[in-house]
Short mmCIF file of C-alpha atoms in Angstrom, two decimals:
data_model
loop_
_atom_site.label_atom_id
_atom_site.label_comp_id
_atom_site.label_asym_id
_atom_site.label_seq_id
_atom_site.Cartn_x
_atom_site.Cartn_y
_atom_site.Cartn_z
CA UNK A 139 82.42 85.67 -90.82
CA UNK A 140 84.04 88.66 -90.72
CA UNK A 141 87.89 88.12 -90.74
CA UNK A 142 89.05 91.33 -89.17
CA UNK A 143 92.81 89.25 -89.61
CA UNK A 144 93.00 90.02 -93.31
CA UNK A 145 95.09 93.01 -93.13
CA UNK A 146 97.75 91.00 -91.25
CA UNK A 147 97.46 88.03 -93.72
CA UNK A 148 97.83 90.38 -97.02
CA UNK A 149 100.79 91.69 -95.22
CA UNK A 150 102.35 88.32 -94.94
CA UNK A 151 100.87 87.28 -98.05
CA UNK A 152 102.70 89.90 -100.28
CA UNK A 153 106.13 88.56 -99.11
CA UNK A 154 105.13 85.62 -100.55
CA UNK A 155 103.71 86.77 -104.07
CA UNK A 156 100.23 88.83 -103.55
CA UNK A 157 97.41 88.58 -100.98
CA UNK A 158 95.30 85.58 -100.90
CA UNK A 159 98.15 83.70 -103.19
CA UNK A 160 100.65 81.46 -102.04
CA UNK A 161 103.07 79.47 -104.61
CA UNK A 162 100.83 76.59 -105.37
CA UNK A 163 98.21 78.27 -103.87
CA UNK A 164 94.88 79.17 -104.64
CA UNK A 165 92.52 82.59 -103.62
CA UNK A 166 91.39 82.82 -100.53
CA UNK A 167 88.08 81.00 -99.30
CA UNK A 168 85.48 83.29 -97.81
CA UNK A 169 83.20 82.51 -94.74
CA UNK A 170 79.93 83.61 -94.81
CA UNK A 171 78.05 83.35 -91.14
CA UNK A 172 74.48 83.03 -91.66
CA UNK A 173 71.62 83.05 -88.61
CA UNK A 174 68.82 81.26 -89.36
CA UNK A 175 65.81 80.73 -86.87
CA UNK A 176 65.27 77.57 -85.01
CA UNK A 177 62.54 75.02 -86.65
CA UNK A 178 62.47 77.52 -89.94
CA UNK A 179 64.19 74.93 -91.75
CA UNK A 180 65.02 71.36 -91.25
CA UNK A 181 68.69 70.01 -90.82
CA UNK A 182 68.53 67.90 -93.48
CA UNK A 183 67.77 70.75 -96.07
CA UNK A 184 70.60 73.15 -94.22
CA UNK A 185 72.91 70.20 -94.82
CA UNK A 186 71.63 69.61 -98.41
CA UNK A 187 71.60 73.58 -99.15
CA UNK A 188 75.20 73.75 -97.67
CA UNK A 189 76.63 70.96 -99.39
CA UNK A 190 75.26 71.87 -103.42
CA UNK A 191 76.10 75.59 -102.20
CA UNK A 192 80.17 75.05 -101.36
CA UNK A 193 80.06 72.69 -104.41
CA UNK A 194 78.97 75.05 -106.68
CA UNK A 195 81.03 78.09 -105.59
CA UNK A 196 84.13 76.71 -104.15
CA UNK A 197 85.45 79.90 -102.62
CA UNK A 198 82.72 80.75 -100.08
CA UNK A 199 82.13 78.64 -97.18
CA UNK A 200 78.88 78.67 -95.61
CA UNK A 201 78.56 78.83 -91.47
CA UNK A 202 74.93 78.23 -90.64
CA UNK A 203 74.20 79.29 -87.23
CA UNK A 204 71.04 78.32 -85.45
CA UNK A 205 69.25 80.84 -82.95
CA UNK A 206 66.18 81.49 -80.82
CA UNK A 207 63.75 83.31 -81.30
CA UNK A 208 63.41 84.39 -77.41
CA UNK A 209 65.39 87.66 -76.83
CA UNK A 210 66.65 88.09 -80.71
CA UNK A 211 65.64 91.19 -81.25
CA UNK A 212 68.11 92.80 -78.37
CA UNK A 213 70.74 90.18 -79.95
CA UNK A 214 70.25 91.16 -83.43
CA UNK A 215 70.53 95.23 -82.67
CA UNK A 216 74.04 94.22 -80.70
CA UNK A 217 75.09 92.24 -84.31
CA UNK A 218 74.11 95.48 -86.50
CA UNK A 219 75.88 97.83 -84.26
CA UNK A 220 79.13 95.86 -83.70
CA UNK A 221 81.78 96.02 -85.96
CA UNK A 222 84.28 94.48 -84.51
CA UNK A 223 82.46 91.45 -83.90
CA UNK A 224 82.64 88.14 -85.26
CA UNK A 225 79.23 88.46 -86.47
CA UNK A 226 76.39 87.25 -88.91
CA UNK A 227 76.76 88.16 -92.59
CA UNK A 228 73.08 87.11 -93.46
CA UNK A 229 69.90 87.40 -90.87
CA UNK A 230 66.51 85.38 -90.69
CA UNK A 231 64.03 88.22 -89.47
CA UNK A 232 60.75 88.07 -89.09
CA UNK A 233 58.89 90.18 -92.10
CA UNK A 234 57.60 92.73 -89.68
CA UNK A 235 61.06 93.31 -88.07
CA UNK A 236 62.86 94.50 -90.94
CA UNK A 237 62.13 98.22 -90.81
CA UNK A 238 63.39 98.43 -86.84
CA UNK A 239 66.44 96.88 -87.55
CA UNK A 240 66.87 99.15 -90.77
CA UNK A 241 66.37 102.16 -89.20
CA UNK A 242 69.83 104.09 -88.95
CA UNK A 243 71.44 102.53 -91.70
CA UNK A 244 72.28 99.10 -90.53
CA UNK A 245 70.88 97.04 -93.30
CA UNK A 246 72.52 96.49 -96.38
CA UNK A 247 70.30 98.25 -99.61
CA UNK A 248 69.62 95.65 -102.06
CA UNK A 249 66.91 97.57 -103.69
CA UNK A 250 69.08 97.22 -107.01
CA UNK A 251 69.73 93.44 -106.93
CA UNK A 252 66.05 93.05 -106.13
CA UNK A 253 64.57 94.54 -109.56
CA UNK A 254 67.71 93.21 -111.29
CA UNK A 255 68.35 89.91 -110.32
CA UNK A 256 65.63 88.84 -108.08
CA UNK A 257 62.25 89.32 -110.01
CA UNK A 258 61.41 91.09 -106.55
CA UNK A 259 57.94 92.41 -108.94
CA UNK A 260 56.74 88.75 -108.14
CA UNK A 261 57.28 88.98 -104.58
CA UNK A 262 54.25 88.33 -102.14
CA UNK A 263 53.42 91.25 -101.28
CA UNK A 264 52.87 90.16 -97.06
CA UNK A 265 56.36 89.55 -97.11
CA UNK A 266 58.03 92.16 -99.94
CA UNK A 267 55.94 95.25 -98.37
CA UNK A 268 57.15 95.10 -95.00
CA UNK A 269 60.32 94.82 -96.09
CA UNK A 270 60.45 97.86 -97.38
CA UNK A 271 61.46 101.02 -95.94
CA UNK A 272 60.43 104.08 -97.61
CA UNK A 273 61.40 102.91 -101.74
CA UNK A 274 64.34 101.01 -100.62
CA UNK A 275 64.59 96.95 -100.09
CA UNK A 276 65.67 96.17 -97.06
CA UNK A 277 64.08 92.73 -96.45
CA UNK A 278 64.44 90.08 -99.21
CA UNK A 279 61.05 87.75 -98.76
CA UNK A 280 62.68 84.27 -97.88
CA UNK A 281 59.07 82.13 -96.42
CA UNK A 282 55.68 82.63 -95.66
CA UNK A 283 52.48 81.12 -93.59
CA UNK A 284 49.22 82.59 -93.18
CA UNK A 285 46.02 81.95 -92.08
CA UNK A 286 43.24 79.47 -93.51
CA UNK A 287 40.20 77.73 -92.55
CA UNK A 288 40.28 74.63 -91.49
CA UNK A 289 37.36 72.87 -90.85
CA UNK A 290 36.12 69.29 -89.78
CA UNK A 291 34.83 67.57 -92.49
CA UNK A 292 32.74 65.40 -90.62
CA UNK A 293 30.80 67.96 -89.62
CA UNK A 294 30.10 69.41 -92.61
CA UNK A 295 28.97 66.33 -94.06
CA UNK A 296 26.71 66.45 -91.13
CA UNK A 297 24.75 69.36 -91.75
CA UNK A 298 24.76 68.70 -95.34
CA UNK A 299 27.41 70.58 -96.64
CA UNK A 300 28.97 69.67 -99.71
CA UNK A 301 30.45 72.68 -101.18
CA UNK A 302 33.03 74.93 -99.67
CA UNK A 303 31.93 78.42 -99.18
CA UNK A 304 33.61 80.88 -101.60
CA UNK A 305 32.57 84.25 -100.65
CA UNK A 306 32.02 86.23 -97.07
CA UNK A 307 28.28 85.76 -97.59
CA UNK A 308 28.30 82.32 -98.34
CA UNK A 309 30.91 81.47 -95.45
CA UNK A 310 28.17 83.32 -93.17
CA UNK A 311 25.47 81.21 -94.47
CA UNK A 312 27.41 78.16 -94.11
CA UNK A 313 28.77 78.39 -90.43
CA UNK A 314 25.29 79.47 -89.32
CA UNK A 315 24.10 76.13 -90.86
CA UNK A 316 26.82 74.75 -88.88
CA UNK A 317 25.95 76.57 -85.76
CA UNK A 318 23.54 73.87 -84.18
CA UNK A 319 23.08 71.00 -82.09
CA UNK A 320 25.87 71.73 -79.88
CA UNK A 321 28.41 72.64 -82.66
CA UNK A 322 30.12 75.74 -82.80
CA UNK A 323 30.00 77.17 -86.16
CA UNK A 324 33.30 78.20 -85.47
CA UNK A 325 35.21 79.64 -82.55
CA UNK A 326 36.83 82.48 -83.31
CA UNK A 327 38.49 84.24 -80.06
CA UNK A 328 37.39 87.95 -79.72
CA UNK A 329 41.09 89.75 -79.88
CA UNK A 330 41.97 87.88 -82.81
CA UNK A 331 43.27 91.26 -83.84
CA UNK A 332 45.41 89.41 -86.61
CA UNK A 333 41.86 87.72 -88.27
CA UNK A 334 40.54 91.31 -88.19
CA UNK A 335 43.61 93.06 -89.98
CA UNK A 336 42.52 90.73 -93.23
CA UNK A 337 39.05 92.02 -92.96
CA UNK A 338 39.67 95.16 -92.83
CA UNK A 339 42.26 95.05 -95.65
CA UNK A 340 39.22 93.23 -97.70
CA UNK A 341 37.15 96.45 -97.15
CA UNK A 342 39.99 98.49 -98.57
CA UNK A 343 40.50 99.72 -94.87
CA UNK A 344 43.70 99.61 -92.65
CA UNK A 345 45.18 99.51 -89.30
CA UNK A 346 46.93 102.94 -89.91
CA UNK A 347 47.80 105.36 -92.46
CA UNK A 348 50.90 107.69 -93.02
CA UNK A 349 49.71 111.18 -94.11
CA UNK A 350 52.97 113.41 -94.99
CA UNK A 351 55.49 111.48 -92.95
CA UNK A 352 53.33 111.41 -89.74
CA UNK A 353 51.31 107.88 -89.10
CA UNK A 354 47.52 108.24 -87.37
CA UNK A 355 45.35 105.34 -86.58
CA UNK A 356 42.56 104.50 -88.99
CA UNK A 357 40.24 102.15 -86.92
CA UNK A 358 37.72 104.59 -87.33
CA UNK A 359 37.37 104.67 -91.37
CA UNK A 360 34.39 103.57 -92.46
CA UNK A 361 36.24 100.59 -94.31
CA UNK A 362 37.60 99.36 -90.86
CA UNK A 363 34.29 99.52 -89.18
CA UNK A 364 32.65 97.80 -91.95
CA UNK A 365 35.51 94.85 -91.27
CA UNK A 366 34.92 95.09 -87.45
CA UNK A 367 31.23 94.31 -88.26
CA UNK A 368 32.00 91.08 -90.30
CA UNK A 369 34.16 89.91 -87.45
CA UNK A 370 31.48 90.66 -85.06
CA UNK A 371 28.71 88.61 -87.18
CA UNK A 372 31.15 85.80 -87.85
CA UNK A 373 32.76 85.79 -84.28
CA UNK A 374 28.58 85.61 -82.88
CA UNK A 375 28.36 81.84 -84.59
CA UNK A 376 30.50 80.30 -81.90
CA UNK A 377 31.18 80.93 -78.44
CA UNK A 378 34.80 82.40 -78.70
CA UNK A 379 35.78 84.46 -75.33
CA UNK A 380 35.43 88.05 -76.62
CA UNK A 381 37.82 88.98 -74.04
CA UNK A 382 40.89 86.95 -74.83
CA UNK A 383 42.98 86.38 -78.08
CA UNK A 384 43.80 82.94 -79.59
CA UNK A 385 46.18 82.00 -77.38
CA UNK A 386 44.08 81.39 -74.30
CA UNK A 387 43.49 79.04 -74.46
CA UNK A 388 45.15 77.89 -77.34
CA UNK A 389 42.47 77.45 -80.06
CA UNK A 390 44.21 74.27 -80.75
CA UNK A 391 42.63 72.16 -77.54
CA UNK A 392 39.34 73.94 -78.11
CA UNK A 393 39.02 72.64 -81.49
CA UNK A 394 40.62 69.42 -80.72
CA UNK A 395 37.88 68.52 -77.79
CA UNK A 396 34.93 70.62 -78.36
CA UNK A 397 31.87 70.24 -81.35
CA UNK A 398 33.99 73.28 -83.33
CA UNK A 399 33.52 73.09 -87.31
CA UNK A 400 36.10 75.71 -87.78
CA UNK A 401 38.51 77.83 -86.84
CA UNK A 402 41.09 80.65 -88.57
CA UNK A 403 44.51 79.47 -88.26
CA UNK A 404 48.04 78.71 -89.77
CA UNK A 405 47.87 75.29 -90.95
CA UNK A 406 50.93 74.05 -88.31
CA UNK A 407 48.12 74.71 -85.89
CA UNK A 408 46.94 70.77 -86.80
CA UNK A 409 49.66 69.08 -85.83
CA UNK A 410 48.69 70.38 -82.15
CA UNK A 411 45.23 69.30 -82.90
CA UNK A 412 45.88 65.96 -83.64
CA UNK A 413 48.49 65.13 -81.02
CA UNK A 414 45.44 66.02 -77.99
CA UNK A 415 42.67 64.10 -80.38
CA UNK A 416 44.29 61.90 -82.83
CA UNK A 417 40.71 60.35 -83.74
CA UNK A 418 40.98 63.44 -85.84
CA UNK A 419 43.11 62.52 -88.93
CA UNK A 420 41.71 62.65 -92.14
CA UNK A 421 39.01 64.41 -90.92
CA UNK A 422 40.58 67.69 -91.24
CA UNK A 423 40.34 69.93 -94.23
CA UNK A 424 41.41 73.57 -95.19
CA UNK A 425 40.23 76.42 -97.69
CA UNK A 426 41.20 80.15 -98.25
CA UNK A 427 39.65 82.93 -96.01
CA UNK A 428 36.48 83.27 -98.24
CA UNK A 429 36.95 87.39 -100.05
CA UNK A 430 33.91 89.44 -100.70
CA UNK A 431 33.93 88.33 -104.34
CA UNK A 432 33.81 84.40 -106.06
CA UNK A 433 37.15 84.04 -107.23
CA UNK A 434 38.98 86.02 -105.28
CA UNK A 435 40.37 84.67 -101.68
CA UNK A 436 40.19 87.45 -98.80
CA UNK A 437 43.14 89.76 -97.30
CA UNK A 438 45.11 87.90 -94.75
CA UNK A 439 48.18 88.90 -92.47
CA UNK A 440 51.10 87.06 -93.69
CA UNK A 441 53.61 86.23 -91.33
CA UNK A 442 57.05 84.74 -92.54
CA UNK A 443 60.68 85.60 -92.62
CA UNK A 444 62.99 87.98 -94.57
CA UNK A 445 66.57 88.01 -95.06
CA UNK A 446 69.12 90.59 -94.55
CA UNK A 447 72.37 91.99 -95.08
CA UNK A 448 73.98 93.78 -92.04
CA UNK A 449 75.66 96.80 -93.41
CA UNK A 450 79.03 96.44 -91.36
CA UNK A 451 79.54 92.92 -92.88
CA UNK A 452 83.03 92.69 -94.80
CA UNK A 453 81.32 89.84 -96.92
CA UNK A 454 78.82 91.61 -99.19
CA UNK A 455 79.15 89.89 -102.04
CA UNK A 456 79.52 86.42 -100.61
CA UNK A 457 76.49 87.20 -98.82
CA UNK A 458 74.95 88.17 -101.43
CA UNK A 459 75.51 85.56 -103.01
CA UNK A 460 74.19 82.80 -100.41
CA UNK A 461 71.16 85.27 -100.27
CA UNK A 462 70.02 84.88 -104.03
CA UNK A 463 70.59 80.84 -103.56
CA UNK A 464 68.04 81.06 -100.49
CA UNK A 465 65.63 83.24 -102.22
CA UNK A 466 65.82 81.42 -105.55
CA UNK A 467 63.31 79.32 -107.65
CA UNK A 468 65.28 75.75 -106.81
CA UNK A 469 65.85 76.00 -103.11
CA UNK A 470 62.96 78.27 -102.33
CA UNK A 471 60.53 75.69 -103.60
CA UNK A 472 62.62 73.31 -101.98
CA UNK A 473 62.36 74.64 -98.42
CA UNK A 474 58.45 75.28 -99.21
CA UNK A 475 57.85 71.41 -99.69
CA UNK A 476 60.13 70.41 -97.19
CA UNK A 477 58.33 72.59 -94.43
CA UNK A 478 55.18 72.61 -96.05
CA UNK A 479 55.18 76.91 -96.59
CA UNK A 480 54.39 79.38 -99.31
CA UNK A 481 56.77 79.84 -101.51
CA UNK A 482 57.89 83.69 -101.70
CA UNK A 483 56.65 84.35 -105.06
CA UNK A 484 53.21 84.30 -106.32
CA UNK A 485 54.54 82.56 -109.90
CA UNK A 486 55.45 79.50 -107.63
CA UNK A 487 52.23 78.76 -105.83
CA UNK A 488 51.76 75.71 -108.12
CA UNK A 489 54.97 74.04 -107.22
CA UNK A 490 53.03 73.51 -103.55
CA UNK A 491 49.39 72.59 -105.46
CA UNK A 492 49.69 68.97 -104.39
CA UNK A 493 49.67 70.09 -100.03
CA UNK A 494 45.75 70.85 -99.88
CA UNK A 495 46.82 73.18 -96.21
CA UNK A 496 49.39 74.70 -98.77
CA UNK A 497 47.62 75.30 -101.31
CA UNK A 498 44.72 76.80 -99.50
CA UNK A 499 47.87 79.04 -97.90
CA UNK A 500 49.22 80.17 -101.07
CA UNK A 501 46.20 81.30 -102.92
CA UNK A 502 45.67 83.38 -100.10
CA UNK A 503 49.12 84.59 -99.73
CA UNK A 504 48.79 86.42 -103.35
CA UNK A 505 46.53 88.90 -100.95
CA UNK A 506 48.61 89.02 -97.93
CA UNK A 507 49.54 92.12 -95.93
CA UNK A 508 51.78 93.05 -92.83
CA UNK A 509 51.53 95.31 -90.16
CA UNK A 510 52.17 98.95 -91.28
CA UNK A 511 55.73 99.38 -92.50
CA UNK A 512 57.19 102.01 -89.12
CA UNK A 513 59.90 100.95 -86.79
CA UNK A 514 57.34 102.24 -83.80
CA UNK A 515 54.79 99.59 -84.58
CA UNK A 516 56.21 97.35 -81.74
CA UNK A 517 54.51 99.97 -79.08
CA UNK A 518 51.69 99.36 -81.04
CA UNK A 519 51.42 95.99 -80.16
CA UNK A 520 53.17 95.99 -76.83
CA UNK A 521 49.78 97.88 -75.20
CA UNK A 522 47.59 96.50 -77.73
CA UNK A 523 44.23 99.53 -78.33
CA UNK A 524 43.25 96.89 -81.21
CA UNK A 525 42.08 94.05 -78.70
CA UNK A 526 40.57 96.80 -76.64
CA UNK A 527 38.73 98.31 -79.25
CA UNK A 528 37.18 94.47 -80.74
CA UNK A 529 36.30 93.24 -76.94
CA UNK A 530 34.30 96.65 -76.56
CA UNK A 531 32.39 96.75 -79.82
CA UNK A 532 31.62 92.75 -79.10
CA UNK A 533 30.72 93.54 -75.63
CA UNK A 534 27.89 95.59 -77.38
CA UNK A 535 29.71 99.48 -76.93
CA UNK A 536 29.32 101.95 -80.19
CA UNK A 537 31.99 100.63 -82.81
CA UNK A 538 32.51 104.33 -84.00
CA UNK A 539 33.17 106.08 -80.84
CA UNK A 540 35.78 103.24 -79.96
CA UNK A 541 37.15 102.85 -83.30
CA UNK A 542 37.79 107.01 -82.93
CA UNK A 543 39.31 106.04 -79.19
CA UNK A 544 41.54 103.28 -80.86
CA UNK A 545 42.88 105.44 -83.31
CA UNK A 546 44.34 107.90 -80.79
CA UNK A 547 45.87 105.29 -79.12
CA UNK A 548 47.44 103.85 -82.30
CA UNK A 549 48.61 107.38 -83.39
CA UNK A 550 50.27 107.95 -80.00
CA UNK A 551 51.93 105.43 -80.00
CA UNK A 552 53.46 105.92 -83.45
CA UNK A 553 54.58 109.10 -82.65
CA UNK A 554 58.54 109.27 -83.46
CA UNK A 555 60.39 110.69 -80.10
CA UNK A 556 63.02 112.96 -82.14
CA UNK A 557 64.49 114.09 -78.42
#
């Protein structure tokens, strides 16, 4: 909270012996208003957070406000630009938000406490990157989730399956083995633009590339079309639509009533699975997106939250403050076990071994990327060339010639308006 009152009370105050002091008194309790995202963390760990937080550092109080993700965007600019308002003194964003909201000066810079107090080096990178703007830390990595396998193990018994395939080749080999007898090998939706980011990432390729301050579009690269052509051989061993993303229809109720042995998903995806086809439990299983080398799990897109400071908050070092407790070892491994996520740091993937979906998450979360770090990639993905650009080269059309179409599109639309 931002107690725009103090200048009033320290008037007052003096009369009576100093600001914040009264005879008998003690200093005066901060408020620190904190918006966290509904279902990111359960009431019972707010209250339990809360409660050892106050106890622990008896001046700051600790307002925990709950909001939607459904117009916060619009809701969070208004907080950042308003200093007269009562507003937030910490923000839950989502890790590919940060830089839009940081643009024009309205984060807080905690680049400093980051290397200093934070072991930010340890970060995962899906979440630490996009936070980032330019060399300074905007976006302190709070959670993560990313995208696994997970795959019906009665099916792979099945077709004789009995070890879990650890490279790109082998996971070929495996869900054409799969592919058979009325099974899907796997159904993998054809604008699954998100499943095709972590290929291309494995090939050393990305979505775009800045070049002297000015961002083009890189589908073209020879890296990119090389990932493009895994995703076409892997998407050809089910019967995904290759005109329609994940969403529709939800992957879920496709794998929950249809022969599929796989699909790429965040593990939360299961709970959906199960509630349509509850004959299901126990007989699902998870692994890491398979990289091009044993050993090593593939790129994936990491999605997840960061928090932030907003720079007109009159509470930076209370915030700060409830911001290192979030991000720490004892409450971020806390939150990770409680709502079965990766923690933020790579050193702390073993504290979540035990959670097989977990686990599978956080060895690939040591590889995990974001969308390029540019307040304009939000046109990007409001007139999406990427799902163009995979329907057309599954649809049979010359993957260089639209990879070079995609690219203009993606440069266009990261072109910065400076009128």
């Amino acid at each position: 909270m931002r107690p725009r009152l103090l200048a009033l009370v320290c008037v007052s105050a003096t009369l009576l012996g100093g600001c914040g002091l009264l005879p008998g008194g003690s200093a005066e309790r901060q408020t620190v208003t904190v918006w966290l995202m509904r279902h990111s963390a359960s009431q019972d760990y707010l209250d339990r957070f809360t409660e050892d937080f106050e106890r622990r550092h008896p001046d700051i109080d600790v307002d925990i406000r709950i909001q939607d993700w459904t117009g916060i965007g619009e809701k969070v600019q208004r907080a950042l630009g308003d200093e007269e308002s009562d507003g937030p003194d910490v923000i839950e964003v989502g890790n590919t938000q940060v830089t839009q909201y940081a643009e024009g000066q309205k984060l807080l810079d905690l680049t400093l406490e980051s290397l200093r107090d934070w072991d930010g080096n340890d970060w995962l990178p899906g979440l630490a990157e996009p936070g980032k703007w330019g060399s300074r830390q905007y976006g302190i990595p709070w959670y993560a989730a990313n995208r696994v396998v997970i795959y019906r193990k009665d099916l792979f018994r099945q077709a004789g399956i009995t070890e879990l395939p650890k490279t790109r080749d082998e996971w070929l080999a495996v869900t054409e083995q799969l592919n058979t007898g009325g099974t899907q090998g796997i159904y993998l939706a054809g604008q699954d633009w998100y499943t095709l980011a972590g290929f291309i990432w494995e090939e050393g390729g990305e979505l775009a590339e800045e070049r002297d301050g000015v961002w083009h579009g890189a589908l073209d690269s020879p890296a990119a079309l090389r990932g493009m052509d895994f995703y076409r051989r892997l998407q050809a061993l089910g019967d995904g639509p290759v005109d329609a993303d994940e969403e529709h229809p939800p992957q879920a109720g496709v794998f929950a009533e249809g022969k599929v042995a796989q699909i790429v998903a965040v593990p939360g995806v299961v709970s959906a699975v199960l509630k349509e086809n509850p004959d299901l439990e126990g007989e699902l299983g998870y692994f890491p997106v398979p990289g091009r080398k044993e050993g090593r799990p593939g790129a994936v897109f990491t999605g997840g939250s960061d928090l932030v400071i907003p720079a007109v908050t009159d509470q930076r070092k209370a915030a700060v403050t409830v911001v290192s407790e979030l991000v720490g070892t004892k409450w971020n491994t806390d939150l990770a076990r409680t709502m079965n996520y990766v923690p933020n740091k790579t050193t702390l993937a073993d504290t979540v071994g035990g959670e097989e979906a977990v686990a599978a998450m956080a060895a690939g979360a040591a590889r995990g990327r974001a969308t390029p770090s540019t307040p304009e990639w939000g046109r990007v993905e409001a007139d999406n060339p990427i799902k163009d650009f995979m329907t057309k080269v599954l649809k049979g059309a010359d993957p260089a010639e639209e990879g070079r179409r995609a690219s203009r599109r993606i440069t266009e639309a990261l072109e910065v308006d400076i009128h």
